[in-house]
PDB file of C-alpha atoms in Angstrom:
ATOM      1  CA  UNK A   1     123.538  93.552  55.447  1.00 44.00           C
ATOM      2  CA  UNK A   2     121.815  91.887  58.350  1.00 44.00           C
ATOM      3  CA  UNK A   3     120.584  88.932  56.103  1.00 47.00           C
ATOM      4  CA  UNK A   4     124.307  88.779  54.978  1.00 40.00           C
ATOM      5  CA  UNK A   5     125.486  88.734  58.546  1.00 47.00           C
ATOM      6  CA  UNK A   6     122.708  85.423  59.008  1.00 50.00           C
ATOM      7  CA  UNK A   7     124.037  83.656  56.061  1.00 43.00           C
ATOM      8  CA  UNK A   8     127.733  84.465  57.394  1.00 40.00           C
ATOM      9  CA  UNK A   9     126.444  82.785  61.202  1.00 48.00           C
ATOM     10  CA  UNK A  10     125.004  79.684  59.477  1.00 47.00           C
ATOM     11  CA  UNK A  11     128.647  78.727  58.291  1.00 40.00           C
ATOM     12  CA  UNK A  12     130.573  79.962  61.324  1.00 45.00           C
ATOM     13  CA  UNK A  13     128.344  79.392  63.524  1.00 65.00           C
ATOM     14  CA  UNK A  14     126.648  76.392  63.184  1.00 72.00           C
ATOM     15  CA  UNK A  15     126.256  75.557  66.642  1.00 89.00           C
ATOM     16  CA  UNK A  16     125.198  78.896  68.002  1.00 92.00           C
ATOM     17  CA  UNK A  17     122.347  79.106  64.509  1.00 92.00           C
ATOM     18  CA  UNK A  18     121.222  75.442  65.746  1.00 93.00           C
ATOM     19  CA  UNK A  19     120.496  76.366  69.847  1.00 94.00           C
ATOM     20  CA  UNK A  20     118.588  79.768  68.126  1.00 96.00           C
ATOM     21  CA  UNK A  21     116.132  77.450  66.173  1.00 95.00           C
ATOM     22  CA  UNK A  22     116.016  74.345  69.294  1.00 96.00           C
ATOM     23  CA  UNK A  23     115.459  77.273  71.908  1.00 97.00           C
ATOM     24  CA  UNK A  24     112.482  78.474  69.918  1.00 97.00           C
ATOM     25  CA  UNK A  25     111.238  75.116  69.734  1.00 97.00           C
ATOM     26  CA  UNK A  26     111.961  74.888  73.659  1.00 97.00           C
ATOM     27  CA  UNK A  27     109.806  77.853  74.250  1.00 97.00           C
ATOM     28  CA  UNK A  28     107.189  77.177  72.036  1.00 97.00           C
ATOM     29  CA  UNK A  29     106.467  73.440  73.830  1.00 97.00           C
ATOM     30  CA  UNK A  30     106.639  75.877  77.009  1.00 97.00           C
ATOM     31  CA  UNK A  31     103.782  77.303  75.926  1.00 97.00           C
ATOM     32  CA  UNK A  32     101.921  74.511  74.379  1.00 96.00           C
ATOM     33  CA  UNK A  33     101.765  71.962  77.061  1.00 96.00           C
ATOM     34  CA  UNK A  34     101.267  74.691  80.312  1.00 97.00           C
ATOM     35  CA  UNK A  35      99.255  77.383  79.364  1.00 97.00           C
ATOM     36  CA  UNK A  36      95.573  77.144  80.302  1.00 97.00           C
ATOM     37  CA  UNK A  37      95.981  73.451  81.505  1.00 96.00           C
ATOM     38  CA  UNK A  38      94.449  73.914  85.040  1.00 96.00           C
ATOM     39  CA  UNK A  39      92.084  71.713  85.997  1.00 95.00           C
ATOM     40  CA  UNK A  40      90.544  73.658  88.595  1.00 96.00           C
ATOM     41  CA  UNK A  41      90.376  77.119  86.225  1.00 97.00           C
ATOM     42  CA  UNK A  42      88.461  74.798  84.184  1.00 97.00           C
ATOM     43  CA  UNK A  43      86.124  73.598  86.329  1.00 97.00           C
ATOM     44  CA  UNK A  44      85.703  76.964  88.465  1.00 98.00           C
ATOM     45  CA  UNK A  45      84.774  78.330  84.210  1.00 98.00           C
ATOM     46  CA  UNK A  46      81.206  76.245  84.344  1.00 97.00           C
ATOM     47  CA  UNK A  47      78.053  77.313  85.260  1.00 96.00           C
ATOM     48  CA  UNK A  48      78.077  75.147  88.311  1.00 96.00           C
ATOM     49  CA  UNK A  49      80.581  77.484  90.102  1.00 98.00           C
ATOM     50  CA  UNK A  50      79.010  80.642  88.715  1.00 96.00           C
ATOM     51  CA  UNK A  51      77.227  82.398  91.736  1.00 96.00           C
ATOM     52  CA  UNK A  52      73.545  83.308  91.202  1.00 91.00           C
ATOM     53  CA  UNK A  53      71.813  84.014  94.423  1.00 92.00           C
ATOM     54  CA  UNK A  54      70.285  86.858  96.445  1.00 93.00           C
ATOM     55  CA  UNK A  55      73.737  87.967  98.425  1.00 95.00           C
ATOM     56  CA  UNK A  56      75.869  90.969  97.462  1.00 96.00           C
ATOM     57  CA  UNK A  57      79.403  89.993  96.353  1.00 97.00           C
ATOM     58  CA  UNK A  58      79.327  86.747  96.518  1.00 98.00           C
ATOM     59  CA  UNK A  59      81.715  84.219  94.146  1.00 98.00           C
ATOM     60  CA  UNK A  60      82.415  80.467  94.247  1.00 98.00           C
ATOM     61  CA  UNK A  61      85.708  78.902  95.214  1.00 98.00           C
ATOM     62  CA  UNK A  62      85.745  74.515  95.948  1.00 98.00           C
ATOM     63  CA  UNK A  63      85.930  73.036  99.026  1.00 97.00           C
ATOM     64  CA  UNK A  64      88.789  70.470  98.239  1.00 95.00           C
ATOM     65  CA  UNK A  65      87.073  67.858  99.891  1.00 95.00           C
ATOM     66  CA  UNK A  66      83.815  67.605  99.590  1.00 97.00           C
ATOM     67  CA  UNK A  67      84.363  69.638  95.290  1.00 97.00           C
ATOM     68  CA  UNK A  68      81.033  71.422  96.096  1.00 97.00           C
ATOM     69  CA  UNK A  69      80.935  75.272  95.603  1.00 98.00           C
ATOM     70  CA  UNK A  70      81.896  77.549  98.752  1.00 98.00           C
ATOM     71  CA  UNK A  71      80.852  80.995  99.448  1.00 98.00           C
ATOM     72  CA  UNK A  72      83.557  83.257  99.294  1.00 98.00           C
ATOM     73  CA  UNK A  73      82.626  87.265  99.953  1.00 98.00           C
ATOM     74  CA  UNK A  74      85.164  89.992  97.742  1.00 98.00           C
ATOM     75  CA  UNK A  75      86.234  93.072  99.687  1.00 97.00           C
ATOM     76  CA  UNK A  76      87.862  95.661  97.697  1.00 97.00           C
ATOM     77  CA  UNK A  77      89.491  99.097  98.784  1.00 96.00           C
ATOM     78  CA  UNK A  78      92.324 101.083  97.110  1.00 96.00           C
ATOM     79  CA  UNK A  79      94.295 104.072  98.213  1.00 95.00           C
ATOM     80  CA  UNK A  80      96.869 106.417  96.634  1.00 95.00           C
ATOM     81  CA  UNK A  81     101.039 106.065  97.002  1.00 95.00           C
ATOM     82  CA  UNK A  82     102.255 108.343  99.486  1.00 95.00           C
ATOM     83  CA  UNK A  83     104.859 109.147  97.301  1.00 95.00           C
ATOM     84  CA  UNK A  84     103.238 109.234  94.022  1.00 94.00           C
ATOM     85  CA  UNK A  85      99.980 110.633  93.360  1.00 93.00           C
ATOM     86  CA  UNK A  86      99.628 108.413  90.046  1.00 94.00           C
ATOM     87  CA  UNK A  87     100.169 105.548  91.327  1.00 96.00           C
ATOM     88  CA  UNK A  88      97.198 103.385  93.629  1.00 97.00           C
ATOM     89  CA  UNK A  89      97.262  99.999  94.886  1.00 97.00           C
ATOM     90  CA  UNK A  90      94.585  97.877  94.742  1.00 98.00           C
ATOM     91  CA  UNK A  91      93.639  95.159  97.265  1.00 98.00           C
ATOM     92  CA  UNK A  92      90.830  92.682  96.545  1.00 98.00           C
ATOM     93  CA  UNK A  93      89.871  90.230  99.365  1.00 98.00           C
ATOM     94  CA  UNK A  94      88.212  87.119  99.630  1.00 98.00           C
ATOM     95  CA  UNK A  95      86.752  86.185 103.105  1.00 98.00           C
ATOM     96  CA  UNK A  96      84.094  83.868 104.716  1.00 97.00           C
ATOM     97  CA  UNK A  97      81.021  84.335 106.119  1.00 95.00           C
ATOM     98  CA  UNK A  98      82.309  85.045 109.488  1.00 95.00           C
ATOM     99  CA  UNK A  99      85.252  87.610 107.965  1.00 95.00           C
ATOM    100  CA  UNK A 100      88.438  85.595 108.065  1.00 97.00           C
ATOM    101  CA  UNK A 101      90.514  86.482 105.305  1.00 98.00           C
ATOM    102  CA  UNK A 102      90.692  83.603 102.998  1.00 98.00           C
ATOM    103  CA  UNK A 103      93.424  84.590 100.564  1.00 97.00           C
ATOM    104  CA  UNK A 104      94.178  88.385  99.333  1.00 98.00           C
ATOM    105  CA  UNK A 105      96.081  90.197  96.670  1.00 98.00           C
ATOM    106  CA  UNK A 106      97.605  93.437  96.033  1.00 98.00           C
ATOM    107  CA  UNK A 107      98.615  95.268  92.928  1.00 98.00           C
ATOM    108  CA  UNK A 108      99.439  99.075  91.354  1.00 97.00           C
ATOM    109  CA  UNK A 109      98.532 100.640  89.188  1.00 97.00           C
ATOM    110  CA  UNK A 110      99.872 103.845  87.760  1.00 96.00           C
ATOM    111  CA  UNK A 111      98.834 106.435  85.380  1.00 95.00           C
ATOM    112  CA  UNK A 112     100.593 107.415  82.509  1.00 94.00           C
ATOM    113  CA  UNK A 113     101.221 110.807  81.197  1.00 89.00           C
ATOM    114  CA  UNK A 114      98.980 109.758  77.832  1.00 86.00           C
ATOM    115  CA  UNK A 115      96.102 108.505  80.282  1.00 85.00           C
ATOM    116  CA  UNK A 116      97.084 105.494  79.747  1.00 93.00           C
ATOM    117  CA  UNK A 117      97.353 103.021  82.627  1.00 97.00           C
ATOM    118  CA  UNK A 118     100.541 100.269  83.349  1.00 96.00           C
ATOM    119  CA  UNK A 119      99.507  97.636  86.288  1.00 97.00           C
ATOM    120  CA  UNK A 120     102.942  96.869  88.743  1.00 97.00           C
ATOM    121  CA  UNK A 121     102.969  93.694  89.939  1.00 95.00           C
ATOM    122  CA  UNK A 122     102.170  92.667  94.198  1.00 93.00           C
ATOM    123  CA  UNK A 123     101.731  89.880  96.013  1.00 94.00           C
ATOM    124  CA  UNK A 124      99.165  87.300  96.566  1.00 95.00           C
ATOM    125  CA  UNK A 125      98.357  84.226  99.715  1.00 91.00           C
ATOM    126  CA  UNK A 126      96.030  81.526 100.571  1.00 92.00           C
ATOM    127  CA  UNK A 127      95.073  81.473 103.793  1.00 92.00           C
ATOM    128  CA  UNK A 128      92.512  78.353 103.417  1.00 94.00           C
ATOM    129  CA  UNK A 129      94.761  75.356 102.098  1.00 92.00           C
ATOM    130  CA  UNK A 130      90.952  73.093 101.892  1.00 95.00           C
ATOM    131  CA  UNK A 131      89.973  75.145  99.501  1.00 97.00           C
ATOM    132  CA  UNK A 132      90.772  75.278  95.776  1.00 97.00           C
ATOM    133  CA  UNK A 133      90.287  78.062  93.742  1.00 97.00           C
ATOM    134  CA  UNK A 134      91.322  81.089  95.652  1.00 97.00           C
ATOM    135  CA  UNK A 135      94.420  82.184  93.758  1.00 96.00           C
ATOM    136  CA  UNK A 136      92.769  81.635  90.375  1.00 97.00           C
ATOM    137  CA  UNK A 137      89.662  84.191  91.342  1.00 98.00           C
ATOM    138  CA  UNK A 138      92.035  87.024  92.825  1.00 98.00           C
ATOM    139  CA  UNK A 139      93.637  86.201  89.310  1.00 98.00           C
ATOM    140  CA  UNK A 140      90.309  86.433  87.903  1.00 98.00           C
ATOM    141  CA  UNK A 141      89.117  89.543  89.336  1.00 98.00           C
ATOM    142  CA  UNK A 142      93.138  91.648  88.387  1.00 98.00           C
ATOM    143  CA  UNK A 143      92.755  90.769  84.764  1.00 98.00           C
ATOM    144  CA  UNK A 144      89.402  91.923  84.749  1.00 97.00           C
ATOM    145  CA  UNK A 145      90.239  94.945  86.204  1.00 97.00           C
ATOM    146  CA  UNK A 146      92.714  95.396  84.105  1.00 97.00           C
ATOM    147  CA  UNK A 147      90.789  94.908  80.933  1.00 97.00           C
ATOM    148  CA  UNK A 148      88.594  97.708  82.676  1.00 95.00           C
ATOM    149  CA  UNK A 149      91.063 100.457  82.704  1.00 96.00           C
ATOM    150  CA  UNK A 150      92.802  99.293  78.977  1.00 96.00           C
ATOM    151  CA  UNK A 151      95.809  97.949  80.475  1.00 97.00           C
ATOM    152  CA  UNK A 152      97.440  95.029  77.710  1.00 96.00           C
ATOM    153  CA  UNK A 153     100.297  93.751  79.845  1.00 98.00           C
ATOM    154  CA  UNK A 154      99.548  92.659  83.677  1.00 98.00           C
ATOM    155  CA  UNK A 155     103.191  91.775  85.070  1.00 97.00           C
ATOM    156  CA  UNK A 156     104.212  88.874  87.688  1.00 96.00           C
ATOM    157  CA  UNK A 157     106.785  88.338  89.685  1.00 95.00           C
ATOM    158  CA  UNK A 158     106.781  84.094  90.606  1.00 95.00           C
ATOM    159  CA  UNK A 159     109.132  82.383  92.615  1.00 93.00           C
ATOM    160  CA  UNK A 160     110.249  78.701  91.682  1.00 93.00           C
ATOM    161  CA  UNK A 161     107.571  77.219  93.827  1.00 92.00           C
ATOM    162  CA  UNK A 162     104.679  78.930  91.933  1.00 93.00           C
ATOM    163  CA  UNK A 163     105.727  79.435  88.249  1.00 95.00           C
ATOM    164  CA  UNK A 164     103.249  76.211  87.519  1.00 95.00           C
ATOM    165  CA  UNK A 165     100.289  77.602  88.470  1.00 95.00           C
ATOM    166  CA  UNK A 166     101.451  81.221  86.834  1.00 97.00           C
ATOM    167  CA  UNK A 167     102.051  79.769  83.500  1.00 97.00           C
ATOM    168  CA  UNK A 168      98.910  77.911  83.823  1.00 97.00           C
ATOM    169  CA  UNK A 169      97.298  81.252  83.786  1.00 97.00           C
ATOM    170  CA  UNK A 170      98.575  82.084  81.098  1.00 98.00           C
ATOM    171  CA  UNK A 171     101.493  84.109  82.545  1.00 98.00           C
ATOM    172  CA  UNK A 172     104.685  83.440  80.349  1.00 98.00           C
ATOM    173  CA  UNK A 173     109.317  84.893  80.958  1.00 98.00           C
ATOM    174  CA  UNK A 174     109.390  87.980  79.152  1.00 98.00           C
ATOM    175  CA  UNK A 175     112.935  88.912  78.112  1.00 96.00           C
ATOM    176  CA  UNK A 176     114.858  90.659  80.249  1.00 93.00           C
ATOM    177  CA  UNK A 177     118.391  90.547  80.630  1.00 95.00           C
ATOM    178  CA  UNK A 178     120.714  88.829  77.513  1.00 97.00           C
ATOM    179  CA  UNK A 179     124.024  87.427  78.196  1.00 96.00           C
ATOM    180  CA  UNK A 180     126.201  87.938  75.212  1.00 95.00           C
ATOM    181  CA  UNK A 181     127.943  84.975  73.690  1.00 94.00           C
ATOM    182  CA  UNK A 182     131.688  85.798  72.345  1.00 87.00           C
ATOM    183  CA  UNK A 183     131.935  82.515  71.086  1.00 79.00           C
ATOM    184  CA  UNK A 184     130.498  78.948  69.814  1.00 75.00           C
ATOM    185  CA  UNK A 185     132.258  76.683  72.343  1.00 81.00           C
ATOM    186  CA  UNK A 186     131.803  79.100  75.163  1.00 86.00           C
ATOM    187  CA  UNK A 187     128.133  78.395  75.176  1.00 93.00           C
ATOM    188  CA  UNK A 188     127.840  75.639  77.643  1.00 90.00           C
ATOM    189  CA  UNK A 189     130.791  77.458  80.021  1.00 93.00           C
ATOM    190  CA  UNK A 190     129.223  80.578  80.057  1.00 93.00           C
ATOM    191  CA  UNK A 191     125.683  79.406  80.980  1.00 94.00           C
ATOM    192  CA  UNK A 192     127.299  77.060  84.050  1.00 94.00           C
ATOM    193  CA  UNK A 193     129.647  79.801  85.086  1.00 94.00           C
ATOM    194  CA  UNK A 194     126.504  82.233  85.317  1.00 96.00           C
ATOM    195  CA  UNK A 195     123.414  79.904  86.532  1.00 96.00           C
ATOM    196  CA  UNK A 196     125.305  78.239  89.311  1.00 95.00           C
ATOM    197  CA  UNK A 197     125.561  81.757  90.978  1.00 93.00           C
ATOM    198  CA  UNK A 198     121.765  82.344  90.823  1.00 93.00           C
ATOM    199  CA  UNK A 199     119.994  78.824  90.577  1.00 92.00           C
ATOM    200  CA  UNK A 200     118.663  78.395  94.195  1.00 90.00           C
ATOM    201  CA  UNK A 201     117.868  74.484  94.754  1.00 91.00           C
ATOM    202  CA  UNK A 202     117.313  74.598  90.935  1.00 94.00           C
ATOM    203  CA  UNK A 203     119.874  71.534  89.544  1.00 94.00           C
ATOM    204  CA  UNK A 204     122.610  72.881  86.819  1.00 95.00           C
ATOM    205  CA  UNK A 205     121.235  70.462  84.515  1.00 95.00           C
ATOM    206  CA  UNK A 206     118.125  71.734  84.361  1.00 96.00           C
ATOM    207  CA  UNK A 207     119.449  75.378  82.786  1.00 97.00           C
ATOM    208  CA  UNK A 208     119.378  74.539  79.498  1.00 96.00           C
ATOM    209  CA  UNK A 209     120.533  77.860  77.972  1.00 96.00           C
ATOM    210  CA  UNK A 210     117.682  79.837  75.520  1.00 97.00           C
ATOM    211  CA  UNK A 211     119.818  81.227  72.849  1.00 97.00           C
ATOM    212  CA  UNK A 212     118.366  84.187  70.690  1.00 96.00           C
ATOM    213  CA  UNK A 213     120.078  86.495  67.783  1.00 94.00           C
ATOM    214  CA  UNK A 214     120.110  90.060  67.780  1.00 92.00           C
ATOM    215  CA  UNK A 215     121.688  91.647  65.020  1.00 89.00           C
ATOM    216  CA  UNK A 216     123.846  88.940  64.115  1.00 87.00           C
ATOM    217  CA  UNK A 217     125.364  88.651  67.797  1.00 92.00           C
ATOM    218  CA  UNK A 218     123.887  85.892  69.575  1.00 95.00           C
ATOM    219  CA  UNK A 219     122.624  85.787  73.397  1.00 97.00           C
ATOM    220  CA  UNK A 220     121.676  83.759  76.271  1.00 97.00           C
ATOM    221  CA  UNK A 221     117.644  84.781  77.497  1.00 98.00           C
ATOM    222  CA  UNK A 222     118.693  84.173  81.163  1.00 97.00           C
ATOM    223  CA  UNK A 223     114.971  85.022  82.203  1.00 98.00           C
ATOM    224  CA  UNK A 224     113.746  82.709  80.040  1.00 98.00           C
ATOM    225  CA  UNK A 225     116.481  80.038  80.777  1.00 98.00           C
ATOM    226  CA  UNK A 226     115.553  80.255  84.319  1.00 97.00           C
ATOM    227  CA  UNK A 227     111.973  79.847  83.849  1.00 98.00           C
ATOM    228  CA  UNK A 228     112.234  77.378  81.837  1.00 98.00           C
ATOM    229  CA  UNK A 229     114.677  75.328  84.524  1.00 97.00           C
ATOM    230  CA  UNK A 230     112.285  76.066  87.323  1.00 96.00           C
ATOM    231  CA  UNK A 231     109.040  75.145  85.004  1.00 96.00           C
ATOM    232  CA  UNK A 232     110.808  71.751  84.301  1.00 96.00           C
ATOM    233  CA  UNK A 233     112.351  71.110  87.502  1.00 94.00           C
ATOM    234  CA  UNK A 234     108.699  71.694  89.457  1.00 94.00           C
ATOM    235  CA  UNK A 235     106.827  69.851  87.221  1.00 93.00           C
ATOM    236  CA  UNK A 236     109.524  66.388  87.891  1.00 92.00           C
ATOM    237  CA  UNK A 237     108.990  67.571  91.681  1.00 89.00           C
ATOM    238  CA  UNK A 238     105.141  67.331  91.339  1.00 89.00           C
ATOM    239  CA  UNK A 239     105.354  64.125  89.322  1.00 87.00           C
ATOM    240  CA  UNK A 240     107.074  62.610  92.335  1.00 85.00           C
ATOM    241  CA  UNK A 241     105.038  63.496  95.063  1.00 74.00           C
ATOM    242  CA  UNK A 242     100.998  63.685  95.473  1.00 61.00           C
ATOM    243  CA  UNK A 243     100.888  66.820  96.867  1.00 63.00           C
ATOM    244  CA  UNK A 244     100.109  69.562  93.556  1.00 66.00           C
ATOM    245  CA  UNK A 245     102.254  72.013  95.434  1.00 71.00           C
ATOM    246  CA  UNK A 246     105.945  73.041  95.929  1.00 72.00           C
ATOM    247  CA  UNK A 247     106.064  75.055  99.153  1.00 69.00           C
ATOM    248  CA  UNK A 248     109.673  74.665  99.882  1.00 75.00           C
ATOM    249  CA  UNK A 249     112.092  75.802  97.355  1.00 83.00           C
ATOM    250  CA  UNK A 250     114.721  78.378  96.979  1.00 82.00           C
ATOM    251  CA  UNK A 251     115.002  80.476  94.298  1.00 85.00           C
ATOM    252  CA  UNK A 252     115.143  84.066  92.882  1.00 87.00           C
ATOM    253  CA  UNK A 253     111.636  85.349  91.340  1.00 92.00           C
ATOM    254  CA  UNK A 254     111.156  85.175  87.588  1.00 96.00           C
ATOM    255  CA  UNK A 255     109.524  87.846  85.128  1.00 97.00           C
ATOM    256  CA  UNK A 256     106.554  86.949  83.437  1.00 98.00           C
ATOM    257  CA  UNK A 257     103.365  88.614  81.802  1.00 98.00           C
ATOM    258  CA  UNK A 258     100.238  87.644  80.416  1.00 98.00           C
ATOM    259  CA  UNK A 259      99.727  90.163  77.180  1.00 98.00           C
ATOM    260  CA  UNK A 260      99.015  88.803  73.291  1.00 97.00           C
ATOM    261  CA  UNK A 261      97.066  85.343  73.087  1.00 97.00           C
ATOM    262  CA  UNK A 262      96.491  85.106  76.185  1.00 98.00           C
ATOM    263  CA  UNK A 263      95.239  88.000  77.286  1.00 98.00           C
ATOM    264  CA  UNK A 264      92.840  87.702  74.471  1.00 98.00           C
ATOM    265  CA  UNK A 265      91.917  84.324  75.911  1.00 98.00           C
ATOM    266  CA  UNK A 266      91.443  85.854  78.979  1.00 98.00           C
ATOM    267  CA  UNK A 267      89.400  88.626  77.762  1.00 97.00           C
ATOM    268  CA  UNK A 268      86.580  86.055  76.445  1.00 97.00           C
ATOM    269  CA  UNK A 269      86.573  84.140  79.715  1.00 97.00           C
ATOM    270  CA  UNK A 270      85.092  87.531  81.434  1.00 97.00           C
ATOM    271  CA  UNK A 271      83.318  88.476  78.537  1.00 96.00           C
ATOM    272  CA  UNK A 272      81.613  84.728  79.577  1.00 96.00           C
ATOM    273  CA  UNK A 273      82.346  84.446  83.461  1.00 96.00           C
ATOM    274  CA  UNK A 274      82.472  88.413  84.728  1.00 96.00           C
ATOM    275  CA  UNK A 275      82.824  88.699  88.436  1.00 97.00           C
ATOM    276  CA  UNK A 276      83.444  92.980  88.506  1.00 96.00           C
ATOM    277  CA  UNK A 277      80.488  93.966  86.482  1.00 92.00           C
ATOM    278  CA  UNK A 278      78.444  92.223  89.103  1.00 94.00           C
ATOM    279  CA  UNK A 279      79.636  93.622  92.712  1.00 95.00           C
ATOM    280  CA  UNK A 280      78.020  95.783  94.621  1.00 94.00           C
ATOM    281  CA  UNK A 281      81.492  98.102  94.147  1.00 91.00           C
ATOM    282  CA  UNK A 282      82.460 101.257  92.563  1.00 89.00           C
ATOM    283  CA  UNK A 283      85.895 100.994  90.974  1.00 92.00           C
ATOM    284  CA  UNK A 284      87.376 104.232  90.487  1.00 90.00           C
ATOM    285  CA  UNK A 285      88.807 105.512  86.781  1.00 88.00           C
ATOM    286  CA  UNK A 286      91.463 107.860  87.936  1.00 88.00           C
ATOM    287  CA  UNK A 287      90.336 110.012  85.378  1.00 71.00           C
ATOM    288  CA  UNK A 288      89.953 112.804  87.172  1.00 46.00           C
ATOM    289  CA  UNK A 289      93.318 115.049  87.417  1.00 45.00           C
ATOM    290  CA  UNK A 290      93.762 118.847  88.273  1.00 37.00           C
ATOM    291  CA  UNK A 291      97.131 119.091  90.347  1.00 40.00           C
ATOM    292  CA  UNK A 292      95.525 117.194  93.702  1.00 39.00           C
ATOM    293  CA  UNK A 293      93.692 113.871  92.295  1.00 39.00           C
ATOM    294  CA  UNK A 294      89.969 114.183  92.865  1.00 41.00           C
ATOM    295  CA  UNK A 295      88.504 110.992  92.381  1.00 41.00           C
ATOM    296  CA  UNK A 296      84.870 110.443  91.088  1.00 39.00           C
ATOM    297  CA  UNK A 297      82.977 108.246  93.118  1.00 36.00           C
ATOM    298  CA  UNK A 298      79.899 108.544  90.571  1.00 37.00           C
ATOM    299  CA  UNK A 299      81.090 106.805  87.757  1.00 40.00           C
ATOM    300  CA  UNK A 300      81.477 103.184  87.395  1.00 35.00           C
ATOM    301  CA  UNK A 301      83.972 101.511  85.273  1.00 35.00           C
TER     302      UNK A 301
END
């Protein structure tokens, strides 16, 4: 029935079948020419800025100007919700040698009836704009830990300004929310009428609508629509300018995830480059559950 419904589309809806098959092609390019294309990942992934001295938790970021390694000390700590005694947030910290928080991020992580584990997405910040490197160690050091604990889909939030250097990490839209599509010619309307309410500074023209068919019906991806846009739009804004970053543009956050390929990828870059296995550090399993959590400081992960 369904493959009679897609032969039935094909004639009626020619135009509708045809932005199905050039939206794949849109997102697969998305993929293609962003993911794992940072320079600095790559150049923080050499032995040069792998850490091997005498002093306890100690990685390598750059110092923008000078590109020699810098000294950058982790702090980690965790604590349960106050509301929910499966869930615990995470915070790892990088810092200088005198304390001074160089750039930090936060994440959950909650506990799943089957002992499995699901990791909620938080919030990261630079705090040292002359160096390089910061975000994509806190990045780094979350994936491992989440390879730790068996979690296959680590969740991001990114704002406009940001989705870049997310996708670079291998962080791509997840779908989210589809917009149904009554009919053929109402493609182009629909997609205006609903992106100009939630584009930010992102220009109309850069929406160009990600069309997918569910059961013969056919739908508008409006998460990946909008990443797409804001991928696009940043990457013309970059072009333009020397400065690598966008720090000034409005825009609703995104949903992404780094699961599949690239977590795979990601799971032979610490196999190569671990930074967890090597910290002075006990990272807790939340394994251990009888009504009040006790946790087991003994074990290591």
């Amino acid at each position: 029935m369904f493959f009679l419904t897609r032969i039935i589309n094909k004639i009626t809806k020619p135009k509708l079948v045809k932005a199905v098959n050039d939206s794949a092609e849109i997102m697969k390019m998305y993929k293609k020419s962003n993911i794992f294309t940072s320079n600095i990942m790559k150049e923080l992934l050499t032995d040069t800025f792998e850490y091997s001295g005498n002093k306890a938790n100690v990685i390598f970021v750059k110092e923008a100007k000078t590109g020699k390694p810098f000294e950058a000390y982790v702090k980690y700590s965790y604590k349960v919700d106050s509301n929910d005694k499966n869930l615990f947030h995470e915070t790892i910290q990088l810092v200088d040698e005198k304390g001074f928080v160089i750039g930090q991020k936060t994440y959950g992580i909650k506990k799943l009836p089957n002992d499995k584990f699901e990791m909620i997405s938080g919030n990261m910040y630079n705090n040292r704009p002359t160096l390089e490197g910061i975000g994509f160690r806190l990045d780094q050091m979350q994936i491992e830990r989440a390879i730790q604990l068996g979690i296959d889909t680590i969740p991001r939030f990114s704002l406009a300004k940001a989705i870049l250097y997310h996708t670079k990490m291998g962080f791509l839209p997840i779908t989210k929310f589809l917009l149904k599509i009554p009919e053929s010619n109402s493609l182009n309307k629909i997609s205006e009428e609903f992106f100009e309410k939630i584009r930010g500074e992102i220009p109309l023209s850069e929406f160009i609508p990600v069309v997918i068919e569910k059961n013969g019906k056919f739908y508008i991806d409006v998460n990946k629509t909008k990443a797409n846009a804001e991928l696009s739009f940043v990457k013309k804004k970059i072009a333009q300018r020397q400065d690598k970053k966008i720090y000034d543009l409005e825009s609703k956050p995104v949903d992404l995830s780094l699961s599949g390929e690239e977590l795979e990828t990601w799971k032979e870059i610490i196999q190569k480059y671990p930074i967890l296995s090597k910290l002075d550090f006990i990272f807790p399993k939340y394994k251990s559950y009888i009504g009040e959590i006790k946790q087991n400081f003994k074990e290591f992960v």
